């Protein structure tokens, strides 16, 4: 079987223009982790269930394990590496630190992006709304309570989300 | 990751006519790829047999939601996120909103499309019971033209549709159905769950009688189904104990649930009957509340 | 960055036990070796003098709480997990596995249009030494040679730099296996129609006896029997197993996701017959373990090392979720039978317990899981006659292994369900029956261990029930459940239990763990231990302990990445021992390092942080390295007889009472945990946020065990080995857990801390099923309880008890 023709995909990742030469059905998660060496996005299941691979894709939360390269042409992508501004952590990241939202940390990048997406759409969510907003991000360590606490705390903080 | 990525081709047409041209020239060779939330899972499992995909994701002609003349028309690429946040959908099609909210979780809803959902033709498709009770119609386009088909005829068998080679789903249209509505999806957990049973029902209820009853179920037959027999029986009747009892018997003859990795036929049957009962109680309570 | 400790409920600090008589001011403990790296034997009698100091909340606990040591790396995505690492010239590895649960390999075919000469292939024949994975026994081959004992058993390893080609290659290996009749259930294994392991399919058995149960039966007012069954459970760490190995001539290094670097080290030195200093094991940031990375990483490391050696290149294995779930260890399925004699006034007279675990195809850790499960089987009750007869048996399934709780969740599930049944038969309330039998100070457990502290289970029970509003809700729910046509029924359920932390009996003595503290010329402190951070907060607690002992900044402490070249063997990160046992060693080592500086004149008794740094710098410059190690010595009071399996099984127990509140939807038979109270006495709360985090996370994981997580078997392999079909709770499925801590300092834990990591796993499932029975009357004695099962139970009680699960082998 002959391999497919590679394609050029031009997109913006964390504000930087990136050009990838890749197969059309390569998974965005692999392009980010391997071609762009942005290993902050994690693979927990490969089937869109765990959300560890969550990123912002044209301002929407998506599972990067389910996005083919061909869809990334012209896309605006934010990964966990694009959340902090240099050494300055985003409010949600600080909240995760202070309120115990991260234990083993493997779900954390996806969880933080999901929280950011939620708070952009709903700056003062109820706990029920937080639960729904994070329902696609599985955590095995925390039992979720301190993740809710972290999100609620981030709401109270002013500044960069 | 068990899929052999280099073997997969994806072509991105510039427009809908281009896409239809290609489908016409090479019938059966290109499989449409919308949001990818089903197909990419198969790729990861190493089970994606089709190797050539037509990337319809960017086709503007397949997007958009309008509500005109009491009719909602959704482009095939309407995501479950945009669907549930649309004012007309919220106002007139509450079951569709609930169904959209029950798809996976937020990240899936942002990518999964209603066209892709019905084209995949799983009996567990989340949008199907809603589209069935609302008597939706599906617009299919090909190089030779377009046609509308009633959604109730769309699924012809397990994972099969009436789509012809060269056809794409362009849009889905539906009009509001008056009455009290009821929806319940039963899954293994409250999010990220494939339905074990899904029940959608709309009915009018006046002077103690049920009228214009629409009932559809998912995951209890090879395709999602409208339960015409149960509906016919209920029309004109009072939802009393005797009616409900009889209706349950008819419903059980209309569905054919199976044992599978998610659940048992016995559970599916029993819960379907319970949900029918809950629907009818809800209708009673709803009327009393008004 | 610090924050104030959160509000949570303290029930006061109860000073435990009697003061020990000890020498006067001159007796300040062992004299440190001055001037060189010192090696301490920690003498506990000397430790006691500090006991009073320990029970006072130290100044530091009144200070703001330190943040998670590696938290910044985790929230920015910079933490390096094994799949984030690449090496030059690296190849990927994959495993060819048996699809048949039992058989004999006849022939292997390499088919398809694959450039086989490019693919590195490793088989059992490439293993020069003994083809076995060094566990407790050596019955598990590293790669199957001729015989297959379970589905998913590894047969070949393949390597190539092209991952896609590699997967194609794997699919094109065809293995012809002549099948043999497999044993796929506990019953079949016990029936011994096929002998698949040893002489009688039994990995291990125990008999624990107290008093004489046989004389109790005819004295009893009532004898109650019950059978309780639990299924397998997948640990489901969100980061799958992974390992990278680089074998060079004469040595090998591995990096990977693991809990026990020295277990991996031992497996490598054994298989490759290498000297200890030629094998190096490095733990990468690990995305969850829960026991699932206790022994399995040894196998994966051997595989990676074999492939690396054969190819001459670094070899990386990362399991995808499907492979991880199907092929690696899970919690042991269990079957427990209880027969209990009680008096008319509801006191336990005799407990006769038969406890069986399904160990899978090889012995691995089954003997130890069985041990812990057996010891916990009779619970925190005072009963004069106890017999616990237990066995771990073989089946042709992938070997089961460690999972938080390690046998205790299984036996405690049975016990706490059974206690409710007895209560019902006696006509006593669930809490009242337990109250009449709670173990007290001075009484003995099933192994004859005398309780040397006041568990105050009665007080804990009261706190838990009050917090859960148990009485009021019970009355309300009872009334409302009776309403005709009630579609949502509610119930309350309790469980009372304990968990012994640390290795059982003489286990800690045999481990003889060592941990150390080292000063750098800049005056910073490095903690040296092989204990791994796996999310539980080990790095943070170790830093906290060291910084408090030395009275220096938390930020001046570094916990060295567990690397067998750099850290001593402080034992595996299991058994809830990391804070209690290893933390204690770190505390002693830190105190001893401070003593070294003081006694050698570099530091005054009272000093500033700047003075401490200077003292370190000066010591190192003028005298030499400043490094102190502390080795575990078993406290004298722990007396254990390994032969009879009697005595002090653990140094102490953490005690707990859990209360579940559930609602059951009778249309869909779904059970929802609405509220949950987890009350426990854990010695001393080291770090409230981390401690709460352990309880909250453990409870939710155990809610999964009770209501959601069903391992379905098909011909000896896990059928639902994908996250779509193996269901763990999402953020929308579980309530917030109300966590109550009680303190009663344990003198041998740092600041009095007991171990807590596994405790929350033990008592959730029975509390939930007790609540479901309250709500619906359905007696279900099997977990997981899925809606399908509850439906059957409500149809007929008999069916509920014996209900078959879908996909039963």
XYZ file of C-alpha atoms in Angstrom, chain C residues 147-622:
476
model
C 3.348 -22.675 27.313
C 0.669 -20.032 27.505
C -1.037 -19.502 30.836
C -3.183 -16.486 30.146
C -4.572 -14.405 27.309
C -2.393 -11.348 26.635
C 0.676 -13.256 27.768
C 3.688 -11.643 26.054
C 5.395 -13.883 23.502
C 7.504 -11.652 21.270
C 8.810 -8.124 21.373
C 9.169 -6.193 18.145
C 11.115 -3.001 17.585
C 11.444 -0.395 14.855
C 11.784 3.351 14.599
C 8.614 3.616 12.510
C 5.676 3.221 14.829
C 3.219 2.609 12.047
C 5.293 -0.091 10.412
C 5.762 -1.634 13.816
C 2.017 -1.963 14.378
C 1.595 -3.463 10.893
C 4.320 -5.934 11.763
C 2.631 -6.855 15.033
C -0.613 -7.602 13.225
C 1.185 -9.818 10.799
C 2.672 -12.157 13.334
C 0.543 -15.254 13.444
C 0.972 -17.557 16.368
C -0.486 -21.017 16.198
C -1.382 -22.192 19.658
C -2.855 -25.565 20.528
C -5.451 -24.633 23.099
C -5.823 -26.335 26.445
C -8.938 -26.114 28.621
C -8.667 -22.888 30.603
C -9.655 -22.290 34.206
C -11.519 -19.013 34.286
C -13.222 -18.668 37.634
C -12.570 -19.135 41.334
C -15.050 -22.004 41.411
C -13.371 -23.809 38.539
C -9.986 -23.299 40.109
C -11.133 -24.662 43.451
C -12.819 -27.590 41.717
C -9.401 -28.567 40.359
C -10.649 -30.247 37.236
C -7.594 -28.757 35.580
C -4.435 -28.119 37.551
C -2.832 -25.034 36.096
C -0.423 -24.062 38.866
C 1.549 -26.018 41.414
C -0.116 -29.089 42.816
C -3.544 -27.702 43.460
C -3.953 -24.278 41.847
C -3.246 -22.589 45.175
C -0.669 -19.811 45.290
C -0.962 -19.312 48.995
C -3.221 -20.022 51.913
C -3.533 -18.707 55.437
C -5.270 -19.886 58.530
C -5.689 -17.304 61.248
C -7.287 -18.531 64.437
C -8.300 -16.862 67.632
C -10.105 -18.766 70.342
C -12.151 -21.663 68.983
C -15.057 -20.989 66.651
C -16.245 -24.571 66.789
C -17.442 -24.380 70.349
C -19.458 -21.267 69.648
C -22.142 -22.505 67.291
C -24.391 -24.187 69.743
C -23.933 -21.391 72.235
C -25.172 -18.872 69.742
C -28.519 -17.193 69.832
C -28.259 -16.781 66.081
C -25.957 -17.955 63.312
C -25.918 -15.837 60.151
C -24.325 -16.810 56.886
C -23.552 -14.869 53.767
C -21.540 -14.941 50.567
C -20.000 -11.851 49.049
C -18.378 -11.428 45.678
C -16.309 -8.662 44.170
C -15.050 -8.293 40.620
C -11.765 -7.178 39.198
C -11.055 -3.456 39.016
C -8.709 -1.623 36.696
C -6.479 0.994 38.366
C -7.027 3.340 35.394
C -4.162 5.734 36.088
C -4.683 8.345 33.370
C -1.056 7.915 32.265
C -0.647 4.408 30.787
C 2.405 2.273 31.524
C 5.590 3.236 29.705
C 9.317 2.570 29.875
C 12.453 3.502 27.977
C 15.563 1.370 28.252
C 19.059 1.825 27.025
C 21.231 -1.247 27.284
C 24.905 -0.676 26.740
C 27.609 -3.285 26.986
C 27.648 -4.426 30.586
C 24.821 -2.259 31.842
C 21.334 -0.940 31.389
C 19.440 2.202 32.308
C 15.673 2.496 32.314
C 13.423 5.492 32.674
C 9.763 5.100 33.270
C 6.452 5.386 35.029
C 6.716 3.393 38.225
C 6.152 3.204 41.944
C 9.115 1.057 42.978
C 12.495 1.797 41.365
C 14.289 -0.854 43.384
C 11.816 -3.571 42.398
C 12.610 -2.742 38.786
C 16.296 -2.682 39.628
C 16.065 -6.130 41.170
C 14.184 -7.539 38.198
C 16.858 -6.233 35.830
C 19.875 -7.410 37.817
C 18.237 -10.827 38.128
C 17.315 -11.417 34.520
C 20.452 -9.917 33.020
C 22.704 -11.213 35.773
C 24.277 -7.808 36.131
C 26.011 -6.348 39.166
C 23.905 -3.845 41.065
C 25.963 -0.854 40.084
C 25.567 -1.629 36.383
C 21.826 -1.189 36.448
C 20.270 2.222 36.819
C 16.562 2.879 37.216
C 15.089 6.368 37.030
C 11.497 7.219 37.817
C 9.972 9.773 35.484
C 7.038 11.907 36.602
C 4.301 9.340 37.063
C 0.695 9.978 36.160
C -0.973 7.846 38.794
C -0.146 4.388 40.102
C -2.626 3.119 42.691
C -0.682 -0.133 42.824
C -0.982 -0.726 39.091
C 2.619 0.346 38.724
C 3.956 -1.620 41.672
C 5.063 -4.810 39.923
C 4.084 -4.446 36.294
C 6.849 -1.921 35.488
C 9.399 -4.631 36.240
C 8.037 -6.658 33.345
C 7.960 -3.660 31.056
C 11.494 -2.690 32.008
C 12.739 -6.168 31.190
C 11.003 -6.018 27.831
C 12.422 -2.620 27.006
C 15.884 -3.673 28.112
C 15.781 -6.850 26.039
C 14.760 -4.934 22.977
C 17.380 -2.303 23.591
C 20.085 -4.889 24.025
C 19.149 -6.736 20.881
C 18.905 -3.596 18.778
C 21.758 -1.664 20.345
C 19.462 1.356 20.558
C 17.288 2.980 23.214
C 13.898 1.271 23.162
C 10.621 2.926 24.170
C 7.439 1.072 25.090
C 4.298 3.097 25.675
C 1.138 1.068 26.113
C -2.027 2.388 24.569
C -5.060 2.293 26.819
C -6.484 -0.887 25.311
C -3.275 -2.839 25.851
C -2.755 -1.415 29.303
C -6.217 -2.450 30.437
C -6.111 -5.901 28.916
C -2.579 -6.955 29.700
C -1.568 -5.389 32.991
C -2.631 -6.136 36.545
C -6.014 -5.445 38.110
C -7.548 -5.815 41.556
C -8.042 -9.442 42.626
C -11.625 -10.653 42.270
C -12.826 -12.197 45.513
C -15.353 -14.461 47.099
C -15.914 -14.351 50.840
C -18.144 -16.566 52.933
C -19.111 -15.541 56.419
C -20.607 -17.592 59.151
C -21.175 -15.640 62.321
C -22.487 -16.542 65.757
C -24.034 -13.789 67.845
C -25.540 -13.622 71.300
C -29.031 -12.505 72.067
C -27.870 -9.043 72.995
C -26.084 -8.638 69.706
C -22.513 -9.461 70.583
C -20.197 -11.286 68.264
C -19.408 -14.718 69.539
C -17.646 -16.285 66.589
C -16.632 -15.300 63.083
C -15.799 -18.013 60.623
C -14.544 -16.487 57.407
C -13.573 -18.143 54.161
C -11.790 -15.708 51.867
C -10.703 -16.571 48.346
C -8.900 -14.416 45.823
C -8.463 -15.003 42.102
C -4.754 -14.394 41.504
C -4.683 -14.916 37.753
C -2.064 -17.056 36.085
C 1.075 -16.403 38.139
C 1.794 -15.853 41.800
C 3.166 -12.293 41.569
C 1.841 -10.401 44.615
C -1.114 -12.645 45.442
C 0.338 -13.991 48.662
C 0.698 -10.500 50.097
C -2.686 -9.305 48.881
C -4.160 -12.402 50.471
C -2.300 -11.658 53.672
C -3.626 -8.144 54.028
C -7.123 -9.114 53.000
C -7.133 -11.949 55.515
C -5.852 -9.852 58.386
C -8.509 -7.201 57.781
C -11.311 -9.713 57.220
C -12.712 -9.614 60.749
C -12.591 -5.859 60.983
C -12.400 -3.492 63.954
C -14.553 -5.610 66.190
C -14.092 -7.425 69.427
C -14.812 -11.088 68.868
C -13.451 -13.868 71.069
C -13.444 -16.593 68.431
C -12.283 -16.015 64.907
C -11.197 -18.297 62.134
C -10.047 -16.848 58.837
C -9.259 -19.423 56.237
C -8.017 -17.924 53.032
C -6.589 -18.913 49.683
C -5.307 -17.221 46.570
C -5.961 -19.442 43.586
C -4.790 -19.548 40.006
C -6.858 -18.933 36.895
C -5.823 -18.494 33.290
C -6.251 -14.745 33.294
C -3.616 -12.002 33.292
C -2.148 -11.952 36.801
C -3.960 -9.698 39.221
C -1.914 -7.316 41.294
C -1.734 -4.441 43.679
C -4.515 -1.905 43.840
C -5.034 0.522 46.660
C -6.287 -1.426 49.629
C -4.584 -4.584 48.511
C -7.097 -7.235 49.615
C -8.734 -5.166 52.333
C -11.417 -3.570 50.134
C -12.472 -7.075 49.188
C -12.648 -8.547 52.682
C -14.033 -5.382 54.262
C -16.759 -5.211 51.635
C -17.852 -8.676 52.686
C -17.622 -7.989 56.385
C -19.472 -4.692 56.384
C -22.270 -6.050 54.225
C -22.479 -9.012 56.517
C -22.653 -6.861 59.624
C -25.743 -5.195 58.195
C -27.338 -8.572 57.526
C -26.683 -9.703 61.055
C -28.097 -6.474 62.402
C -31.238 -6.974 60.359
C -31.670 -10.522 61.574
C -31.227 -9.408 65.154
C -33.638 -6.545 64.695
C -30.945 -4.062 65.630
C -30.106 -0.828 63.847
C -26.955 -1.027 61.714
C -25.062 1.427 63.854
C -26.250 -0.040 67.140
C -25.132 -3.569 66.311
C -21.700 -2.280 65.407
C -21.563 -0.089 68.463
C -21.953 -3.142 70.666
C -18.897 -4.757 69.139
C -16.397 -2.014 68.405
C -12.895 -2.900 69.444
C -11.458 -0.971 72.358
C -8.051 -0.272 73.787
C -6.644 -3.395 75.353
C -8.747 -5.782 73.278
C -7.300 -7.936 70.533
C -7.845 -8.311 66.807
C -8.243 -11.554 64.892
C -4.476 -12.022 64.884
C -4.300 -11.402 68.596
C -2.881 -7.914 68.227
C -3.560 -5.900 71.331
C -4.828 -2.446 70.564
C -2.489 -0.091 72.355
C -4.291 3.117 71.747
C -7.826 4.323 72.115
C -9.483 3.895 68.715
C -12.554 5.646 70.097
C -14.585 4.150 67.294
C -17.690 5.035 69.193
C -16.722 8.685 69.109
C -15.800 8.454 65.453
C -19.104 6.766 64.700
C -20.982 9.525 66.452
C -19.091 12.240 64.588
C -19.722 10.558 61.264
C -23.395 9.968 61.856
C -23.914 13.495 63.139
C -22.107 14.955 60.183
C -24.217 12.886 57.802
C -27.415 13.808 59.615
C -27.907 10.084 59.724
C -30.749 9.745 62.183
C -32.886 12.489 60.780
C -32.368 11.397 57.203
C -32.920 7.750 58.010
C -36.265 8.562 59.561
C -37.233 10.843 56.710
C -36.210 8.410 54.004
C -37.976 5.515 55.686
C -41.160 7.537 55.719
C -40.867 8.829 52.166
C -39.821 5.523 50.664
C -43.130 4.096 51.828
C -45.189 6.574 49.790
C -47.064 4.757 47.058
C -45.631 5.288 43.605
C -42.365 6.673 44.965
C -39.971 6.484 42.040
C -36.859 7.788 43.760
C -35.955 5.985 46.932
C -33.267 7.069 49.312
C -31.122 5.328 51.827
C -28.285 5.666 54.292
C -25.531 3.132 54.826
C -22.523 2.914 57.089
C -19.277 1.042 57.324
C -16.772 0.849 60.134
C -13.274 -0.314 59.337
C -9.572 0.093 59.824
C -6.449 -0.063 57.700
C -3.016 -1.083 58.859
C -0.294 0.943 57.217
C 3.169 -0.293 56.376
C 4.205 -3.790 55.435
C 2.550 -6.534 57.418
C 4.215 -8.155 60.383
C 7.936 -8.467 59.833
C 7.720 -6.965 56.367
C 9.135 -3.575 57.284
C 11.947 -5.227 59.179
C 12.894 -7.228 56.108
C 12.664 -4.182 53.904
C 15.037 -2.371 56.244
C 14.391 0.855 54.386
C 16.973 3.574 54.194
C 16.417 7.252 53.474
C 18.831 10.139 53.645
C 19.396 13.847 53.815
C 22.256 15.621 52.123
C 23.426 19.211 52.311
C 24.807 21.071 49.313
C 27.610 23.608 49.460
C 24.973 26.303 48.913
C 23.271 25.188 52.073
C 20.308 23.591 50.383
C 19.017 20.239 51.462
C 18.409 17.226 49.266
C 16.122 14.416 50.335
C 17.323 11.018 49.199
C 14.698 8.287 49.006
C 13.443 5.867 46.403
C 9.861 6.661 47.349
C 8.098 7.991 44.288
C 5.796 10.931 43.865
C 2.745 9.500 42.092
C 0.312 12.314 42.888
C -0.142 11.586 46.564
C 2.190 14.439 47.565
C 5.254 12.503 48.710
C 7.692 15.159 47.504
C 5.780 17.841 49.326
C 5.412 15.956 52.592
C 9.060 14.891 52.574
C 10.083 18.515 51.999
C 7.742 19.628 54.742
C 9.158 17.098 57.188
C 12.737 17.999 56.362
C 12.155 21.740 56.465
C 10.421 21.527 59.823
C 13.045 19.248 61.327
C 15.806 21.577 60.199
C 13.832 24.793 60.683
C 14.690 26.017 57.204
C 12.682 27.174 54.201
C 10.492 24.691 52.392
C 11.917 26.088 49.162
C 15.440 25.182 50.223
C 14.563 21.498 50.154
C 14.945 19.470 46.992
C 13.619 15.951 46.765
C 15.982 14.170 44.426
C 14.356 12.380 41.516
C 14.326 8.674 42.406
C 17.306 7.321 40.545
C 18.935 4.185 41.877
C 22.324 5.760 41.214
C 21.493 8.563 43.586
C 19.060 7.398 46.236
C 19.033 4.569 48.772
C 16.310 1.961 48.875
C 13.579 3.382 51.067
C 11.279 0.583 49.993
C 8.411 0.536 47.536
C 5.808 3.287 47.342
C 2.957 1.092 48.478
C 1.127 -0.033 51.605
C 0.402 3.508 52.846
C 3.934 3.587 54.198
C 5.517 6.549 52.494
C 4.721 9.237 55.057
C 4.518 7.020 58.100
C 7.641 4.902 57.594
C 9.834 6.748 55.128
C 8.785 10.180 56.314
C 9.895 9.142 59.747
C 13.310 8.123 58.425
C 13.666 11.462 56.712
C 12.752 13.242 59.893
C 15.370 11.320 61.827
C 18.006 11.813 59.204
C 17.304 15.529 59.139
C 17.470 15.791 62.915
C 20.693 13.828 62.855
C 22.184 16.084 60.201
C 21.334 19.047 62.365
C 22.941 17.288 65.323
C 26.029 16.638 63.259
C 26.406 20.333 62.509
C 25.761 21.307 66.105
C 27.989 18.698 67.688
C 30.819 19.450 65.314
C 30.601 23.117 66.212
C 29.422 24.578 62.936
C 25.991 25.485 64.214
C 24.574 26.777 67.443
C 21.552 25.166 69.067
C 19.386 27.979 67.871
C 20.097 29.485 64.484
C 18.795 31.488 61.609
C 18.312 30.093 58.147
C 21.303 32.032 56.917
C 23.415 30.533 59.676
C 22.267 27.077 58.698
C 23.355 27.616 55.114
C 26.733 28.866 56.215
C 27.173 25.942 58.540
C 26.564 23.505 55.680
C 28.911 25.367 53.397
C 31.636 25.460 56.019
C 31.236 21.835 57.004
C 31.493 20.673 53.411
C 34.429 22.927 52.624
C 36.434 21.957 55.682
